[in-house]
PDB file of C-alpha atoms in Angstrom:
ATOM      1  CA  UNK A  73      21.140  -2.208 -15.307  1.00  0.00           C
ATOM      2  CA  UNK A  74      20.964  -0.953 -11.727  1.00  0.00           C
ATOM      3  CA  UNK A  75      20.172  -3.676  -9.197  1.00  0.00           C
ATOM      4  CA  UNK A  76      17.041  -2.867  -7.234  1.00  0.00           C
ATOM      5  CA  UNK A  77      17.102  -3.283  -3.459  1.00  0.00           C
ATOM      6  CA  UNK A  78      13.413  -3.929  -2.890  1.00  0.00           C
ATOM      7  CA  UNK A  79      13.879  -4.434   0.849  1.00  0.00           C
ATOM      8  CA  UNK A  80      15.507  -1.002   1.102  1.00  0.00           C
ATOM      9  CA  UNK A  81      12.592   0.577  -0.753  1.00  0.00           C
ATOM     10  CA  UNK A  82      10.176  -1.110   1.641  1.00  0.00           C
ATOM     11  CA  UNK A  83      12.110   0.220   4.638  1.00  0.00           C
ATOM     12  CA  UNK A  84      12.163   3.730   3.187  1.00  0.00           C
ATOM     13  CA  UNK A  85       8.418   3.637   2.513  1.00  0.00           C
ATOM     14  CA  UNK A  86       7.797   2.521   6.088  1.00  0.00           C
ATOM     15  CA  UNK A  87       9.799   5.477   7.430  1.00  0.00           C
ATOM     16  CA  UNK A  88       7.862   7.791   5.115  1.00  0.00           C
ATOM     17  CA  UNK A  89       4.586   6.413   6.444  1.00  0.00           C
ATOM     18  CA  UNK A  90       5.725   6.927  10.046  1.00  0.00           C
ATOM     19  CA  UNK A  91       6.611  10.531   9.324  1.00  0.00           C
ATOM     20  CA  UNK A  92       3.255  11.104   7.624  1.00  0.00           C
ATOM     21  CA  UNK A  93       1.515   9.998  10.822  1.00  0.00           C
ATOM     22  CA  UNK A  94       3.835  12.043  13.051  1.00  0.00           C
ATOM     23  CA  UNK A  95       3.535  15.229  11.019  1.00  0.00           C
ATOM     24  CA  UNK A  96      -0.219  15.157  10.475  1.00  0.00           C
ATOM     25  CA  UNK A  97      -0.785  14.319  14.149  1.00  0.00           C
ATOM     26  CA  UNK A  98       1.482  17.193  15.214  1.00  0.00           C
ATOM     27  CA  UNK A  99      -0.362  19.586  12.892  1.00  0.00           C
ATOM     28  CA  UNK A 100      -3.773  18.480  14.048  1.00  0.00           C
ATOM     29  CA  UNK A 101      -4.939  18.588  10.437  1.00  0.00           C
ATOM     30  CA  UNK A 102      -3.953  17.252   7.036  1.00  0.00           C
ATOM     31  CA  UNK A 103      -4.564  14.387   4.651  1.00  0.00           C
ATOM     32  CA  UNK A 104      -3.147  11.059   5.845  1.00  0.00           C
ATOM     33  CA  UNK A 105      -5.177   8.614   3.722  1.00  0.00           C
ATOM     34  CA  UNK A 106      -4.006   9.624   0.255  1.00  0.00           C
ATOM     35  CA  UNK A 107      -0.498  10.297   1.545  1.00  0.00           C
ATOM     36  CA  UNK A 108      -0.141   6.753   2.885  1.00  0.00           C
ATOM     37  CA  UNK A 109      -1.435   5.277  -0.382  1.00  0.00           C
ATOM     38  CA  UNK A 110       1.351   6.979  -2.368  1.00  0.00           C
ATOM     39  CA  UNK A 111       4.317   6.211  -0.089  1.00  0.00           C
ATOM     40  CA  UNK A 112       5.581   3.207  -2.068  1.00  0.00           C
ATOM     41  CA  UNK A 113       5.467   5.178  -5.320  1.00  0.00           C
ATOM     42  CA  UNK A 114       7.423   8.143  -3.954  1.00  0.00           C
ATOM     43  CA  UNK A 115       9.937   5.903  -2.199  1.00  0.00           C
ATOM     44  CA  UNK A 116      10.671   4.181  -5.512  1.00  0.00           C
ATOM     45  CA  UNK A 117      10.908   7.444  -7.440  1.00  0.00           C
ATOM     46  CA  UNK A 118      13.249   9.249  -5.049  1.00  0.00           C
ATOM     47  CA  UNK A 119      15.353   6.328  -3.828  1.00  0.00           C
ATOM     48  CA  UNK A 120      15.700   4.366  -7.055  1.00  0.00           C
ATOM     49  CA  UNK A 121      14.648   6.179 -10.212  1.00  0.00           C
ATOM     50  CA  UNK A 122      15.003   9.942 -10.162  1.00  0.00           C
ATOM     51  CA  UNK A 123      18.156  12.009 -10.622  1.00  0.00           C
ATOM     52  CA  UNK A 124      18.057  14.545  -7.785  1.00  0.00           C
ATOM     53  CA  UNK A 125      20.629  16.115  -5.487  1.00  0.00           C
ATOM     54  CA  UNK A 126      19.443  17.176  -2.004  1.00  0.00           C
ATOM     55  CA  UNK A 127      22.578  19.315  -1.652  1.00  0.00           C
ATOM     56  CA  UNK A 128      21.782  21.100  -4.910  1.00  0.00           C
ATOM     57  CA  UNK A 129      17.965  21.192  -5.244  1.00  0.00           C
ATOM     58  CA  UNK A 130      18.112  23.502  -8.276  1.00  0.00           C
ATOM     59  CA  UNK A 131      20.582  21.345 -10.223  1.00  0.00           C
ATOM     60  CA  UNK A 132      19.710  22.125 -13.830  1.00  0.00           C
ATOM     61  CA  UNK A 133      19.799  18.533 -15.108  1.00  0.00           C
ATOM     62  CA  UNK A 134      17.716  17.057 -12.296  1.00  0.00           C
ATOM     63  CA  UNK A 135      14.540  15.079 -12.887  1.00  0.00           C
ATOM     64  CA  UNK A 136      11.384  16.870 -11.781  1.00  0.00           C
ATOM     65  CA  UNK A 137       8.526  15.558  -9.641  1.00  0.00           C
ATOM     66  CA  UNK A 138       5.213  17.376  -9.324  1.00  0.00           C
ATOM     67  CA  UNK A 139       2.630  16.385  -6.728  1.00  0.00           C
ATOM     68  CA  UNK A 140      -0.474  17.403  -8.610  1.00  0.00           C
ATOM     69  CA  UNK A 141      -2.756  16.155  -5.835  1.00  0.00           C
ATOM     70  CA  UNK A 142      -1.292  18.832  -3.600  1.00  0.00           C
ATOM     71  CA  UNK A 143      -3.365  17.947  -0.539  1.00  0.00           C
ATOM     72  CA  UNK A 144      -1.156  14.828  -0.309  1.00  0.00           C
ATOM     73  CA  UNK A 145       1.713  17.110   0.741  1.00  0.00           C
ATOM     74  CA  UNK A 146       2.626  15.016   3.841  1.00  0.00           C
ATOM     75  CA  UNK A 147       3.936  12.163   1.668  1.00  0.00           C
ATOM     76  CA  UNK A 148       6.067  14.552  -0.413  1.00  0.00           C
ATOM     77  CA  UNK A 149       7.452  16.307   2.670  1.00  0.00           C
ATOM     78  CA  UNK A 150       8.241  13.016   4.410  1.00  0.00           C
ATOM     79  CA  UNK A 151       9.999  11.749   1.270  1.00  0.00           C
ATOM     80  CA  UNK A 152      12.049  14.929   0.798  1.00  0.00           C
ATOM     81  CA  UNK A 153      13.094  14.872   4.465  1.00  0.00           C
ATOM     82  CA  UNK A 154      14.050  11.188   4.241  1.00  0.00           C
ATOM     83  CA  UNK A 155      16.134  12.015   1.145  1.00  0.00           C
ATOM     84  CA  UNK A 156      17.901  14.846   2.989  1.00  0.00           C
ATOM     85  CA  UNK A 157      16.448  17.993   1.417  1.00  0.00           C
ATOM     86  CA  UNK A 158      15.743  19.448   4.867  1.00  0.00           C
ATOM     87  CA  UNK A 159      15.865  18.305   8.527  1.00  0.00           C
ATOM     88  CA  UNK A 160      13.147  15.966   9.716  1.00  0.00           C
ATOM     89  CA  UNK A 161      12.416  18.339  12.588  1.00  0.00           C
ATOM     90  CA  UNK A 162      10.573  20.519  10.063  1.00  0.00           C
ATOM     91  CA  UNK A 163       7.951  17.791   9.644  1.00  0.00           C
ATOM     92  CA  UNK A 164       6.649  18.418  13.154  1.00  0.00           C
ATOM     93  CA  UNK A 165       5.947  22.047  12.214  1.00  0.00           C
ATOM     94  CA  UNK A 166       3.599  21.056   9.381  1.00  0.00           C
ATOM     95  CA  UNK A 167       0.931  23.718   8.746  1.00  0.00           C
ATOM     96  CA  UNK A 168       2.291  26.050  11.436  1.00  0.00           C
ATOM     97  CA  UNK A 169       2.223  29.756  10.640  1.00  0.00           C
ATOM     98  CA  UNK A 170       5.534  30.855   9.067  1.00  0.00           C
ATOM     99  CA  UNK A 171       6.845  27.258   8.978  1.00  0.00           C
ATOM    100  CA  UNK A 172       8.545  25.823   5.880  1.00  0.00           C
ATOM    101  CA  UNK A 173       5.925  23.127   5.294  1.00  0.00           C
ATOM    102  CA  UNK A 174       2.437  24.392   4.584  1.00  0.00           C
ATOM    103  CA  UNK A 175      -0.771  22.476   3.910  1.00  0.00           C
ATOM    104  CA  UNK A 176      -0.031  22.417   0.182  1.00  0.00           C
ATOM    105  CA  UNK A 177       3.412  22.370  -1.479  1.00  0.00           C
ATOM    106  CA  UNK A 178       5.092  25.757  -1.886  1.00  0.00           C
ATOM    107  CA  UNK A 179       7.915  25.923  -4.408  1.00  0.00           C
ATOM    108  CA  UNK A 180       9.154  29.218  -2.958  1.00  0.00           C
ATOM    109  CA  UNK A 181       9.524  27.971   0.587  1.00  0.00           C
ATOM    110  CA  UNK A 182      10.485  24.291   0.452  1.00  0.00           C
ATOM    111  CA  UNK A 183      13.686  22.804  -1.044  1.00  0.00           C
ATOM    112  CA  UNK A 184      12.855  20.047  -3.504  1.00  0.00           C
ATOM    113  CA  UNK A 185       9.317  21.210  -4.279  1.00  0.00           C
ATOM    114  CA  UNK A 186       9.116  21.897  -8.016  1.00  0.00           C
ATOM    115  CA  UNK A 187       5.631  23.391  -8.178  1.00  0.00           C
ATOM    116  CA  UNK A 188       3.107  24.958  -5.825  1.00  0.00           C
ATOM    117  CA  UNK A 189       0.009  22.769  -6.118  1.00  0.00           C
ATOM    118  CA  UNK A 190      -3.382  22.310  -4.568  1.00  0.00           C
ATOM    119  CA  UNK A 191      -5.922  23.434  -7.151  1.00  0.00           C
ATOM    120  CA  UNK A 192      -6.594  20.061  -8.712  1.00  0.00           C
ATOM    121  CA  UNK A 193      -5.297  19.528 -12.237  1.00  0.00           C
ATOM    122  CA  UNK A 194      -2.959  22.515 -12.330  1.00  0.00           C
ATOM    123  CA  UNK A 195       0.090  20.539 -11.212  1.00  0.00           C
ATOM    124  CA  UNK A 196      -0.504  18.088 -14.053  1.00  0.00           C
ATOM    125  CA  UNK A 197      -0.704  20.953 -16.549  1.00  0.00           C
ATOM    126  CA  UNK A 198       2.495  22.462 -15.179  1.00  0.00           C
ATOM    127  CA  UNK A 199       4.342  19.155 -15.486  1.00  0.00           C
ATOM    128  CA  UNK A 200       3.506  19.140 -19.180  1.00  0.00           C
ATOM    129  CA  UNK A 201       4.997  22.614 -19.511  1.00  0.00           C
ATOM    130  CA  UNK A 202       8.150  21.386 -17.756  1.00  0.00           C
ATOM    131  CA  UNK A 203       8.431  18.369 -20.064  1.00  0.00           C
ATOM    132  CA  UNK A 204       7.909  20.530 -23.157  1.00  0.00           C
ATOM    133  CA  UNK A 205      10.536  23.016 -21.959  1.00  0.00           C
ATOM    134  CA  UNK A 206      13.046  20.189 -21.501  1.00  0.00           C
ATOM    135  CA  UNK A 207      12.328  18.996 -25.035  1.00  0.00           C
ATOM    136  CA  UNK A 208      12.830  22.463 -26.457  1.00  0.00           C
ATOM    137  CA  UNK A 209      16.082  22.849 -24.513  1.00  0.00           C
ATOM    138  CA  UNK A 210      17.195  19.371 -25.670  1.00  0.00           C
ATOM    139  CA  UNK A 211      17.654  18.173 -22.096  1.00  0.00           C
ATOM    140  CA  UNK A 212      17.577  14.479 -21.217  1.00  0.00           C
ATOM    141  CA  UNK A 213      15.967  14.849 -17.814  1.00  0.00           C
ATOM    142  CA  UNK A 214      12.512  13.406 -17.081  1.00  0.00           C
ATOM    143  CA  UNK A 215       9.372  14.803 -15.487  1.00  0.00           C
ATOM    144  CA  UNK A 216       7.194  12.749 -13.148  1.00  0.00           C
ATOM    145  CA  UNK A 217       3.771  13.790 -11.887  1.00  0.00           C
ATOM    146  CA  UNK A 218       1.370  12.139  -9.430  1.00  0.00           C
ATOM    147  CA  UNK A 219      -2.386  12.613  -9.756  1.00  0.00           C
ATOM    148  CA  UNK A 220      -5.246  11.399  -7.596  1.00  0.00           C
ATOM    149  CA  UNK A 221      -8.145   9.455  -9.093  1.00  0.00           C
ATOM    150  CA  UNK A 222     -10.600  12.075  -7.829  1.00  0.00           C
ATOM    151  CA  UNK A 223      -8.419  14.720  -9.433  1.00  0.00           C
ATOM    152  CA  UNK A 224      -8.937  13.375 -12.944  1.00  0.00           C
ATOM    153  CA  UNK A 225     -12.601  14.322 -12.674  1.00  0.00           C
ATOM    154  CA  UNK A 226     -11.361  17.856 -13.434  1.00  0.00           C
ATOM    155  CA  UNK A 227     -11.654  19.035 -17.037  1.00  0.00           C
ATOM    156  CA  UNK A 228      -8.256  20.746 -16.976  1.00  0.00           C
ATOM    157  CA  UNK A 229      -6.638  17.298 -16.763  1.00  0.00           C
ATOM    158  CA  UNK A 230      -8.002  16.227 -20.121  1.00  0.00           C
ATOM    159  CA  UNK A 231      -7.043  19.427 -21.914  1.00  0.00           C
ATOM    160  CA  UNK A 232      -3.522  18.912 -20.627  1.00  0.00           C
ATOM    161  CA  UNK A 233      -3.580  15.234 -21.608  1.00  0.00           C
ATOM    162  CA  UNK A 234      -4.316  16.216 -25.211  1.00  0.00           C
ATOM    163  CA  UNK A 235      -1.409  18.661 -25.234  1.00  0.00           C
ATOM    164  CA  UNK A 236       1.063  16.088 -23.864  1.00  0.00           C
ATOM    165  CA  UNK A 237       0.158  13.617 -26.603  1.00  0.00           C
ATOM    166  CA  UNK A 238       0.144  16.317 -29.299  1.00  0.00           C
ATOM    167  CA  UNK A 239       3.717  17.307 -28.440  1.00  0.00           C
ATOM    168  CA  UNK A 240       4.828  13.665 -28.090  1.00  0.00           C
ATOM    169  CA  UNK A 241       6.225  14.216 -24.595  1.00  0.00           C
ATOM    170  CA  UNK A 242       7.906  10.868 -24.069  1.00  0.00           C
ATOM    171  CA  UNK A 243       9.988  12.445 -21.274  1.00  0.00           C
ATOM    172  CA  UNK A 244       6.807  12.710 -19.168  1.00  0.00           C
ATOM    173  CA  UNK A 245       5.597   9.955 -16.858  1.00  0.00           C
ATOM    174  CA  UNK A 246       2.308  10.484 -15.054  1.00  0.00           C
ATOM    175  CA  UNK A 247       1.243   8.215 -12.218  1.00  0.00           C
ATOM    176  CA  UNK A 248      -2.363   7.989 -11.111  1.00  0.00           C
ATOM    177  CA  UNK A 249      -2.945   7.007  -7.474  1.00  0.00           C
ATOM    178  CA  UNK A 250      -6.162   5.010  -7.818  1.00  0.00           C
ATOM    179  CA  UNK A 251      -7.275   4.354  -4.239  1.00  0.00           C
ATOM    180  CA  UNK A 252     -10.958   4.616  -5.089  1.00  0.00           C
ATOM    181  CA  UNK A 253     -11.889   7.179  -2.437  1.00  0.00           C
ATOM    182  CA  UNK A 254     -12.161  10.964  -2.303  1.00  0.00           C
ATOM    183  CA  UNK A 255     -13.414  13.410   0.302  1.00  0.00           C
ATOM    184  CA  UNK A 256     -17.095  12.813  -0.500  1.00  0.00           C
ATOM    185  CA  UNK A 257     -16.889   9.026  -0.775  1.00  0.00           C
ATOM    186  CA  UNK A 258     -16.226   6.451  -3.457  1.00  0.00           C
ATOM    187  CA  UNK A 259     -14.986   7.932  -6.738  1.00  0.00           C
ATOM    188  CA  UNK A 260     -17.372   5.674  -8.661  1.00  0.00           C
ATOM    189  CA  UNK A 261     -20.288   7.257  -6.804  1.00  0.00           C
ATOM    190  CA  UNK A 262     -19.100  10.881  -6.918  1.00  0.00           C
ATOM    191  CA  UNK A 263     -18.150  10.915 -10.617  1.00  0.00           C
ATOM    192  CA  UNK A 264     -17.202   7.612 -12.203  1.00  0.00           C
ATOM    193  CA  UNK A 265     -13.944   7.818 -14.163  1.00  0.00           C
ATOM    194  CA  UNK A 266     -13.993   4.313 -15.619  1.00  0.00           C
ATOM    195  CA  UNK A 267     -12.942   2.827 -17.961  1.00  0.00           C
ATOM    196  CA  UNK A 268      -9.917   4.922 -17.039  1.00  0.00           C
ATOM    197  CA  UNK A 269      -7.241   2.976 -18.951  1.00  0.00           C
ATOM    198  CA  UNK A 270      -9.308   3.223 -22.131  1.00  0.00           C
ATOM    199  CA  UNK A 271      -9.695   6.979 -21.639  1.00  0.00           C
ATOM    200  CA  UNK A 272      -5.943   7.571 -21.422  1.00  0.00           C
ATOM    201  CA  UNK A 273      -5.300   5.297 -24.387  1.00  0.00           C
ATOM    202  CA  UNK A 274      -7.877   7.190 -26.443  1.00  0.00           C
ATOM    203  CA  UNK A 275      -5.946  10.368 -25.614  1.00  0.00           C
ATOM    204  CA  UNK A 276      -2.898   8.711 -27.222  1.00  0.00           C
ATOM    205  CA  UNK A 277      -0.977   7.926 -24.051  1.00  0.00           C
ATOM    206  CA  UNK A 278       0.993   4.766 -23.396  1.00  0.00           C
ATOM    207  CA  UNK A 279      -0.822   3.118 -20.476  1.00  0.00           C
ATOM    208  CA  UNK A 280       0.485   0.679 -17.860  1.00  0.00           C
ATOM    209  CA  UNK A 281      -1.695  -0.741 -15.058  1.00  0.00           C
ATOM    210  CA  UNK A 282       0.040  -1.895 -11.871  1.00  0.00           C
ATOM    211  CA  UNK A 283      -0.326  -2.672  -8.182  1.00  0.00           C
ATOM    212  CA  UNK A 284       0.869   0.584  -6.626  1.00  0.00           C
ATOM    213  CA  UNK A 285       2.229  -1.225  -3.575  1.00  0.00           C
ATOM    214  CA  UNK A 286       4.296  -3.799  -5.488  1.00  0.00           C
ATOM    215  CA  UNK A 287       7.827  -2.434  -5.812  1.00  0.00           C
ATOM    216  CA  UNK A 288       8.820  -4.699  -8.669  1.00  0.00           C
ATOM    217  CA  UNK A 289       5.775  -3.618 -10.678  1.00  0.00           C
ATOM    218  CA  UNK A 290       6.465   0.051  -9.912  1.00  0.00           C
ATOM    219  CA  UNK A 291      10.106  -0.251 -11.006  1.00  0.00           C
ATOM    220  CA  UNK A 292       9.238  -2.176 -14.173  1.00  0.00           C
ATOM    221  CA  UNK A 293       6.567   0.364 -15.101  1.00  0.00           C
ATOM    222  CA  UNK A 294       8.959   3.289 -14.627  1.00  0.00           C
ATOM    223  CA  UNK A 295      11.548   1.507 -16.778  1.00  0.00           C
ATOM    224  CA  UNK A 296       8.956   0.814 -19.475  1.00  0.00           C
ATOM    225  CA  UNK A 297       7.877   4.452 -19.421  1.00  0.00           C
ATOM    226  CA  UNK A 298      11.461   5.605 -19.916  1.00  0.00           C
ATOM    227  CA  UNK A 299      11.865   3.222 -22.861  1.00  0.00           C
ATOM    228  CA  UNK A 300       8.633   4.359 -24.545  1.00  0.00           C
ATOM    229  CA  UNK A 301       9.213   6.782 -27.403  1.00  0.00           C
ATOM    230  CA  UNK A 302       6.878   9.203 -29.152  1.00  0.00           C
ATOM    231  CA  UNK A 303       4.184   9.486 -26.497  1.00  0.00           C
ATOM    232  CA  UNK A 304       3.773  10.204 -22.764  1.00  0.00           C
ATOM    233  CA  UNK A 305       3.112   7.376 -20.321  1.00  0.00           C
ATOM    234  CA  UNK A 306       0.344   7.043 -17.747  1.00  0.00           C
ATOM    235  CA  UNK A 307       0.943   4.505 -14.977  1.00  0.00           C
ATOM    236  CA  UNK A 308      -2.379   3.584 -13.375  1.00  0.00           C
ATOM    237  CA  UNK A 309      -1.379   2.468  -9.882  1.00  0.00           C
ATOM    238  CA  UNK A 310      -4.093   0.653  -7.960  1.00  0.00           C
ATOM    239  CA  UNK A 311      -3.576   1.466  -4.294  1.00  0.00           C
ATOM    240  CA  UNK A 312      -5.235   1.306  -0.877  1.00  0.00           C
ATOM    241  CA  UNK A 313      -6.133   4.540   0.853  1.00  0.00           C
ATOM    242  CA  UNK A 314      -4.456   4.589   4.280  1.00  0.00           C
ATOM    243  CA  UNK A 315      -2.098   1.760   3.288  1.00  0.00           C
ATOM    244  CA  UNK A 316       0.017   0.427   6.154  1.00  0.00           C
ATOM    245  CA  UNK A 317      -2.306   1.376   9.008  1.00  0.00           C
ATOM    246  CA  UNK A 318      -5.051  -1.215   9.414  1.00  0.00           C
ATOM    247  CA  UNK A 319      -7.763   1.039  10.829  1.00  0.00           C
ATOM    248  CA  UNK A 320      -7.163   3.684   8.143  1.00  0.00           C
ATOM    249  CA  UNK A 321      -7.162   1.359   5.135  1.00  0.00           C
ATOM    250  CA  UNK A 322     -10.076   1.893   2.742  1.00  0.00           C
ATOM    251  CA  UNK A 323     -11.740   4.304   5.175  1.00  0.00           C
ATOM    252  CA  UNK A 324     -12.895   7.541   3.555  1.00  0.00           C
ATOM    253  CA  UNK A 325     -13.017   9.229   6.970  1.00  0.00           C
ATOM    254  CA  UNK A 326      -9.214   9.340   6.990  1.00  0.00           C
ATOM    255  CA  UNK A 327      -9.057  11.370   3.779  1.00  0.00           C
ATOM    256  CA  UNK A 328      -8.621  14.637   5.634  1.00  0.00           C
ATOM    257  CA  UNK A 329      -8.649  13.878   9.361  1.00  0.00           C
ATOM    258  CA  UNK A 330      -5.584  13.963  11.620  1.00  0.00           C
ATOM    259  CA  UNK A 331      -5.052  11.075  14.048  1.00  0.00           C
ATOM    260  CA  UNK A 332      -5.400  11.898  17.730  1.00  0.00           C
ATOM    261  CA  UNK A 333      -2.681  10.835  20.162  1.00  0.00           C
ATOM    262  CA  UNK A 334      -4.053   7.332  20.745  1.00  0.00           C
ATOM    263  CA  UNK A 335      -4.583   6.686  17.025  1.00  0.00           C
ATOM    264  CA  UNK A 336      -1.142   8.040  16.145  1.00  0.00           C
ATOM    265  CA  UNK A 337       0.514   5.792  18.725  1.00  0.00           C
ATOM    266  CA  UNK A 338      -1.414   2.776  17.451  1.00  0.00           C
ATOM    267  CA  UNK A 339      -0.495   3.577  13.847  1.00  0.00           C
ATOM    268  CA  UNK A 340       3.199   3.985  14.661  1.00  0.00           C
ATOM    269  CA  UNK A 341       3.164   0.712  16.567  1.00  0.00           C
ATOM    270  CA  UNK A 342       1.740  -1.061  13.517  1.00  0.00           C
ATOM    271  CA  UNK A 343       4.450   0.522  11.373  1.00  0.00           C
ATOM    272  CA  UNK A 344       7.201  -0.733  13.656  1.00  0.00           C
ATOM    273  CA  UNK A 345       7.634   2.104  16.114  1.00  0.00           C
ATOM    274  CA  UNK A 346      10.880   4.067  16.250  1.00  0.00           C
ATOM    275  CA  UNK A 347      13.599   3.557  13.661  1.00  0.00           C
TER     276      UNK A 347
END
């Protein structure tokens, strides 16, 4: 069993959060709230769990990660840069015309991006296709996909969920970032998705509920998912939108607003400033 350096994961997540703030501020637009809420999950996936090679992004036996909530691109870009897929300088060109990093992930233009996403639910469907292809090819790699809680209001998600269970895709681990807020407000008010664990279980998924900011719980859930046979796993990760920046936490206004200079400086100071 691989020993887990939880302090290292925390440090990595902090750097990811700093780069989210820097990149979205530099762009003048973007989605910081739901990117910050997912930083601990992506740090654990890329720096502990997944088999990936930044020097060989198309390595055939790599694990795959799909960011189905594509508007959360800043957290994926910051993670890929931290892992070494491309220079961090690219982060400051976020959303610039002809730059590598656009407002939603682009598999054709960015090393490490497995699927172009943005239209909610389609990334989840694609991840199921990837997992099924690996099964058919008798590969032992795994597919991971991150959804937002507002995203699962889309009907396409539930069609795909049925398919994953039907084909017994136990090489698929989905993670749901449940921060309770979407662009129009509280998810319970916009379109209530609860009881969400019961829904996934009724669709014949193995379900695990965790604190999405607790590294030990994230690691244990990913291990349990890998050990589960005969069905896909859904990890319901309860998170805080804007996690790590006090004035952004649980504030729906930071779903899609970029911090101005003063706010960015304050956020970076809270996160520990420069490396």
